[in-house]
XYZ file of C-alpha atoms in Angstrom:
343
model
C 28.648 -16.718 -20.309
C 29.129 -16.875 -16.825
C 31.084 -21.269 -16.574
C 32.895 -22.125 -20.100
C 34.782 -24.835 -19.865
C 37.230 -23.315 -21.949
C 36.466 -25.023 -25.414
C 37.044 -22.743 -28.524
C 33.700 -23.687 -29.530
C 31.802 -22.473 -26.194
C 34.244 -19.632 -26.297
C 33.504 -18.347 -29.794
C 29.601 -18.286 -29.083
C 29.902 -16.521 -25.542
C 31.696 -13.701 -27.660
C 29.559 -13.898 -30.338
C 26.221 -13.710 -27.707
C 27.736 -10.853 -26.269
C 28.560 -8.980 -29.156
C 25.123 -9.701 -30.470
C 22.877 -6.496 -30.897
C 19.953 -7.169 -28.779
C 17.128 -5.322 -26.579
C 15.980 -5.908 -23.117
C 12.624 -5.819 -22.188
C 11.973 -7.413 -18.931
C 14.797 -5.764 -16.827
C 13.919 -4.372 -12.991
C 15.844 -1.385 -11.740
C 16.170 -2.338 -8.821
C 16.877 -5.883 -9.210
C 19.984 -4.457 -10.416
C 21.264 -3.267 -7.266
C 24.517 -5.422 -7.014
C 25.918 -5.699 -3.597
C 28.848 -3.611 -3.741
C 26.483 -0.705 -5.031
C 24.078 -1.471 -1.916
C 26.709 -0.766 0.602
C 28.351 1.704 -0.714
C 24.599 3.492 -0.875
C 24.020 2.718 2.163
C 27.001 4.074 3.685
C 25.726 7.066 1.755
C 22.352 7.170 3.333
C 23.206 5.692 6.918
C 21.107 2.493 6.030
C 22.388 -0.373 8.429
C 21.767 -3.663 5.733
C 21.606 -6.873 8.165
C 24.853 -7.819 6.498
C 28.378 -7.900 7.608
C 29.678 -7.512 4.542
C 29.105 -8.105 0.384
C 30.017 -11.293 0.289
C 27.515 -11.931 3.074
C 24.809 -10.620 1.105
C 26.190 -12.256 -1.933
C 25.019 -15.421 0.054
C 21.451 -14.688 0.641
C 20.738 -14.590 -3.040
C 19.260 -18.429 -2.964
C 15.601 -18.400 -2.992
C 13.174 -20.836 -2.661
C 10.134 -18.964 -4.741
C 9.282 -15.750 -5.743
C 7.979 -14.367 -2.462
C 11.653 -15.782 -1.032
C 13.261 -13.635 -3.660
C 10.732 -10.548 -3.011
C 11.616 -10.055 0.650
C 15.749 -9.495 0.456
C 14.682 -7.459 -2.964
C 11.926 -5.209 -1.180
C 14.723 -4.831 1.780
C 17.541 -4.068 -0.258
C 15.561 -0.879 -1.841
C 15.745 0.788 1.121
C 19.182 2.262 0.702
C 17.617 3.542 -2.308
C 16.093 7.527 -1.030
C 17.660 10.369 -3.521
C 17.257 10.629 -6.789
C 21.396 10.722 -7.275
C 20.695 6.928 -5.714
C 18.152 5.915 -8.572
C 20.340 7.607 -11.228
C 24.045 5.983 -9.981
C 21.880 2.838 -10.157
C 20.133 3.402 -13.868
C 23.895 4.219 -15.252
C 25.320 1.015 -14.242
C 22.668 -1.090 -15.465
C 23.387 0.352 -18.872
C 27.104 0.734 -18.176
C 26.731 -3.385 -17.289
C 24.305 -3.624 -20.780
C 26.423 -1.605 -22.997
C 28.849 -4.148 -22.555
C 26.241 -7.113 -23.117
C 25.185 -5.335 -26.632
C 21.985 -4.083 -25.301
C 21.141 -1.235 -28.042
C 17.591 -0.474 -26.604
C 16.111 -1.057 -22.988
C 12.634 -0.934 -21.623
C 13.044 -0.912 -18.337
C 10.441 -1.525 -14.913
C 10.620 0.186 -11.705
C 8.710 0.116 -9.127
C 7.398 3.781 -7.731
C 5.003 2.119 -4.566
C 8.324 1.012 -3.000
C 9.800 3.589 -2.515
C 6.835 6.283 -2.220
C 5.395 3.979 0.311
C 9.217 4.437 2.234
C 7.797 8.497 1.723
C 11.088 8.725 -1.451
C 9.228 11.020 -3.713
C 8.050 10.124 -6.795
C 9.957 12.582 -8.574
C 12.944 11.459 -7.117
C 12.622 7.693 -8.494
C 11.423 8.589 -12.110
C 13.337 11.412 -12.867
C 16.674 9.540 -11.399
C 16.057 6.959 -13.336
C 14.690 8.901 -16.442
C 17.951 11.433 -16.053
C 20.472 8.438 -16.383
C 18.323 6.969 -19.704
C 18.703 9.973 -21.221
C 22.360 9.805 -20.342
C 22.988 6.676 -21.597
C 21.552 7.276 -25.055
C 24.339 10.098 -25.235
C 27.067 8.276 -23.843
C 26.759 4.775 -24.517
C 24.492 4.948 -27.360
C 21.601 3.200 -25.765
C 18.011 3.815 -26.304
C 15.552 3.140 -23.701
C 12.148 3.478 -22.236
C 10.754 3.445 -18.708
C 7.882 1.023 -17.667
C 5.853 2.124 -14.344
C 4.732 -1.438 -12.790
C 2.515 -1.692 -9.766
C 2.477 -4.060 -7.292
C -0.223 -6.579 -7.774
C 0.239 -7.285 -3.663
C -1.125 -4.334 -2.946
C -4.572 -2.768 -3.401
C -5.839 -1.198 -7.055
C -6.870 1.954 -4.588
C -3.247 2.275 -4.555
C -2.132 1.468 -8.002
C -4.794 4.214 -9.275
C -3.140 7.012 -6.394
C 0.356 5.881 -8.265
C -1.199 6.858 -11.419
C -2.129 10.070 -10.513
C 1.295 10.682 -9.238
C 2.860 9.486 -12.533
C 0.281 11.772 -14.394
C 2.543 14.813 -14.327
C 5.480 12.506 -15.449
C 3.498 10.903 -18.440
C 5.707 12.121 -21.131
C 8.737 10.404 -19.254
C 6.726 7.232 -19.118
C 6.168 4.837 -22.146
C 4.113 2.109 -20.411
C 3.002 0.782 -17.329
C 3.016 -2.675 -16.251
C 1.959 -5.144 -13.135
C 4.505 -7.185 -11.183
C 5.432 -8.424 -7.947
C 3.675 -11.510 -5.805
C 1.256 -13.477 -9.000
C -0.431 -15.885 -7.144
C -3.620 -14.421 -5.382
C -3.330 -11.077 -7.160
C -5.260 -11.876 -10.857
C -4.287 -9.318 -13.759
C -8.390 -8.253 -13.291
C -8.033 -7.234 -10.160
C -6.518 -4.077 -11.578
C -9.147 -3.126 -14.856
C -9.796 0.440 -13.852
C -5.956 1.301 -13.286
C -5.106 -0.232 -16.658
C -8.010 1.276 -18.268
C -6.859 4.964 -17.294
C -3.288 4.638 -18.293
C -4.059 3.723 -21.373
C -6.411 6.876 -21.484
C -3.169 8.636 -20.556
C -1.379 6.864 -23.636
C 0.378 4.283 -21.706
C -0.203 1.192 -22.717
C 0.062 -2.492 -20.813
C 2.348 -5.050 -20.733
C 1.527 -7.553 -17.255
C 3.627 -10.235 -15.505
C 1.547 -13.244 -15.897
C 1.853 -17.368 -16.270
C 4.940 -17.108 -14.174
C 3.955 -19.057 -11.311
C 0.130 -17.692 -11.561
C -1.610 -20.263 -14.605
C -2.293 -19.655 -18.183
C -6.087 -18.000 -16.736
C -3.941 -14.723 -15.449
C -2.703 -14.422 -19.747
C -5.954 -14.569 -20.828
C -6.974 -12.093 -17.698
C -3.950 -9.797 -18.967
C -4.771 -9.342 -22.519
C -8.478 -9.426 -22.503
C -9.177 -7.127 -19.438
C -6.026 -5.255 -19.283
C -5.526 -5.690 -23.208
C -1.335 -5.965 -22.325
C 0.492 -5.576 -25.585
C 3.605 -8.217 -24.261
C 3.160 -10.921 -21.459
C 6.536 -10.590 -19.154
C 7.401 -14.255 -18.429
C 4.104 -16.688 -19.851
C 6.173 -19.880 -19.598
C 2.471 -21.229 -18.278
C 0.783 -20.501 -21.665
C 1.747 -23.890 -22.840
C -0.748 -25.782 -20.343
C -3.497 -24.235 -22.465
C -3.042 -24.924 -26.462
C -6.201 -22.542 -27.069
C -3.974 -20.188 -25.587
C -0.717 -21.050 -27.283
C -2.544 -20.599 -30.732
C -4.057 -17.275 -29.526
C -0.024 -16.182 -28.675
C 1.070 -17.122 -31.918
C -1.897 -15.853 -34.316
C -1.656 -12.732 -32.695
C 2.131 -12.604 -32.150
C 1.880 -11.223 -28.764
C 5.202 -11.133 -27.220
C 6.896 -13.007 -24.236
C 9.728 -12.095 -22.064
C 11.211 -15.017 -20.768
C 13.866 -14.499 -18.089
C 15.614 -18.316 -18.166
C 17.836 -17.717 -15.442
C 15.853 -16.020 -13.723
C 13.222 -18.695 -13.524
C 15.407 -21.438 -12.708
C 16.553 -19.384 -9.565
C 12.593 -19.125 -8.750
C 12.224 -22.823 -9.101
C 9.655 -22.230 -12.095
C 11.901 -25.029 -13.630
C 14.432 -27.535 -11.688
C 17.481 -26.680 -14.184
C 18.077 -24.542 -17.741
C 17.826 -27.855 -19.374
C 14.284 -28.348 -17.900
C 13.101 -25.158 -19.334
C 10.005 -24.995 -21.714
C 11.616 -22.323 -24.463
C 12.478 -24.628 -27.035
C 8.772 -26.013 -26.691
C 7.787 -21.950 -26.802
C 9.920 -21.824 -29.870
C 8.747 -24.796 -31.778
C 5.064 -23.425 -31.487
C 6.152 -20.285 -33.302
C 5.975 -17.792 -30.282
C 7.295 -14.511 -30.470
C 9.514 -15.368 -27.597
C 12.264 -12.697 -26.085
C 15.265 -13.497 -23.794
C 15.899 -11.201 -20.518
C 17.162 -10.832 -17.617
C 14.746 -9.962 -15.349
C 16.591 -9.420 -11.517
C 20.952 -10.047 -13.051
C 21.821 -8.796 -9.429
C 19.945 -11.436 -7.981
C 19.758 -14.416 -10.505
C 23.160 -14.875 -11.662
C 23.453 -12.904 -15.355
C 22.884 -9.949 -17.507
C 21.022 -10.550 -20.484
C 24.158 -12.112 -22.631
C 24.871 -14.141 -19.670
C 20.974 -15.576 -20.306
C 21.413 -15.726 -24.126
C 24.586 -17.646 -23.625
C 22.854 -20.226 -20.430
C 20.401 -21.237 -23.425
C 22.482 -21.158 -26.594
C 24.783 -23.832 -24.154
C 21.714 -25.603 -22.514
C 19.865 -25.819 -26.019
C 22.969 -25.857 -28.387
C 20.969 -23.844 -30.294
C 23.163 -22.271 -34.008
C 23.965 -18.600 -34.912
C 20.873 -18.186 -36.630
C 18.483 -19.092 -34.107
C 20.325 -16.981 -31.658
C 20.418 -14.283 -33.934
C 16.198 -14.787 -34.053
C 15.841 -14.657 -30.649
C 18.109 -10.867 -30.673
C 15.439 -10.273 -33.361
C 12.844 -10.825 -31.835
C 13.626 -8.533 -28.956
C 13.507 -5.698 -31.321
C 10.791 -6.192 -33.110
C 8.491 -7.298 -29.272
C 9.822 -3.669 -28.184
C 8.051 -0.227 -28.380
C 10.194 0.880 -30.979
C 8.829 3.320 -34.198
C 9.086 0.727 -37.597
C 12.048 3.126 -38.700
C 14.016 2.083 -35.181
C 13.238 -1.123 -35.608
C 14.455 -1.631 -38.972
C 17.492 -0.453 -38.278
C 18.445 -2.164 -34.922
C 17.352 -5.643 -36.901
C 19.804 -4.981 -39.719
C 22.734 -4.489 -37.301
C 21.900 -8.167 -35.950
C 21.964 -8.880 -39.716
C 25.107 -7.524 -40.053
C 26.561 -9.186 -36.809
C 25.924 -12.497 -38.873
């Protein structure tokens, strides 16, 4: 928990969130790049950032929207070219979610911005890849890696992606759609979506972010997504609030992350205890930590304070992300008894 004002009470439950076993399942690589790992990467690479320093950088984290946000995140990957880069960055994200009781993490990247910089795709995936498989050993985290387009860019190019990523497949365990919402429909990108999932990688799609509740239905009907990343929007349409709850379709909300995108004014503003009471299989993440202000304890904590919400419905919401993930049943079973025996 990132402000306590020191009472044993707020104390006791930042520990307790933290300690919490708990998966992440909306979590960008490279919106993990802290600053000090930025410059020092760039000193690596000869990358001149338009920065004097970290704490200057530091600064320019304050965004007015998403597309605010996506420029300084789009620039910052440039210091990003070897795969040693996308593997130092991979191991501390899970060194930084090791400590936040992350036990399993599906994580995005984003191959078009870097192969469009001419990095090699082999170089991003198998960095990353190398440094999940690493961090199962050492830190005892299991993971997955999600291959997300960008919906700002043509489905020509998402489809030439996927034919990069075909010889990676068995590294890959979905793919998804991110990036600028508005303008860029889930539909828009059928035939891509259609093939992975010929491939065996299935869907999950950014969507009801800032885009409205007619990109969800878009997502699971033509791109049949198994989870909707973010979906705060769903409650403008009850039809499909019911249809998210019947089917217990899964949504990754990233709470800090959305009040830094001015999807809500403040925490306390936030829609997830109306997502809650209308029995949504709702997940907390952390979506860009470098960028918004907390790792995915830091969000469980923001909302435990902002909601006082008890143990127990904490505890659901650690649940939850275990049984939203790609996990076998056996997996599963046993990550949610170690939140039972956290209680």
């Amino acid at each position: 928990m990132r402000a306590v004002d020191g009472s044993p009470a707020l104390t006791d439950t930042a520990a307790f969130v933290r300690q919490l076993p708990k998966a992440e399942l909306h979590v960008h690589i490279e919106g993990t790049l802290e600053p000090e790992l930025a410059f020092a990467l760039a000193a690596r690479n000869g990358v001149q950032l338009p920065y004097a320093d970290v704490d200057a950088l530091r600064r320019a984290y304050s965004f007015e929207d998403l597309q605010s946000f996506l420029d300084i995140y789009y620039a910052n990957c440039d210091v990003l070219r070897s795969e040693q880069d996308f593997y130092d960055l991979t191991h501390a994200y899970l060194s930084r979610a090791a400590g936040q009781g992350v036990r399993h993490a599906e994580v995005f990247f984003d191959p078009q911005t870097h192969t469009q910089r001419g990095v090699a795709f082999e170089a991003c995936c198998m960095g990353i890849r190398r440094a999940l498989y690493d961090g199962a050993a050492e830190l005892g985290i299991s993971s997955g890696l999600i291959l997300c387009f960008l919906r700002d860019l043509s489905e020509e190019a998402a489809l030439q992606t996927l034919e990069e990523a075909r010889p990676f497949a068995e590294h890959l365990l979905a793919v998804g759609l991110d990036s600028a919402e508005v303008g860029n429909p889930p539909a828009k990108f059928a035939r891509v979506f259609r093939q992975a999932r010929e491939i065996g990688l299935p869907g999950v799609v950014h969507a009801g972010e800032e885009g409205p509740p007619g990109y969800i239905w878009e997502a699971l009907d033509v791109l049949e997504a198994r989870r909707i990343d973010h979906g705060v929007r769903c409650l403008e349409d009850d039809r499909l609030v019911a249809r998210l709850a019947a089917e217990q379709i899964p949504l990754t909300v990233c709470p800090l992350s959305n009040v830094q995108l001015r999807v809500f004014p403040t925490l306390q503003q936030h829609d997830l205890p109306a997502l809650l009471r209308r029995d949504l299989l709702v997940t907390i993440n952390s979506d860009d930590p470098a960028y918004f202000g907390g790792y995915v304890a830091d969000n469980f904590a923001a909302v435990a304070g902002a909601f006082d919400l008890p143990r127990h419905a904490i505890a659901e919401l650690a649940r939850n992300s275990f049984r939203a993930s790609f996990l076998p049943d056996p997996a599963k079973a046993r990550y949610l008894d170690e939140v039972d025996d956290h209680l």
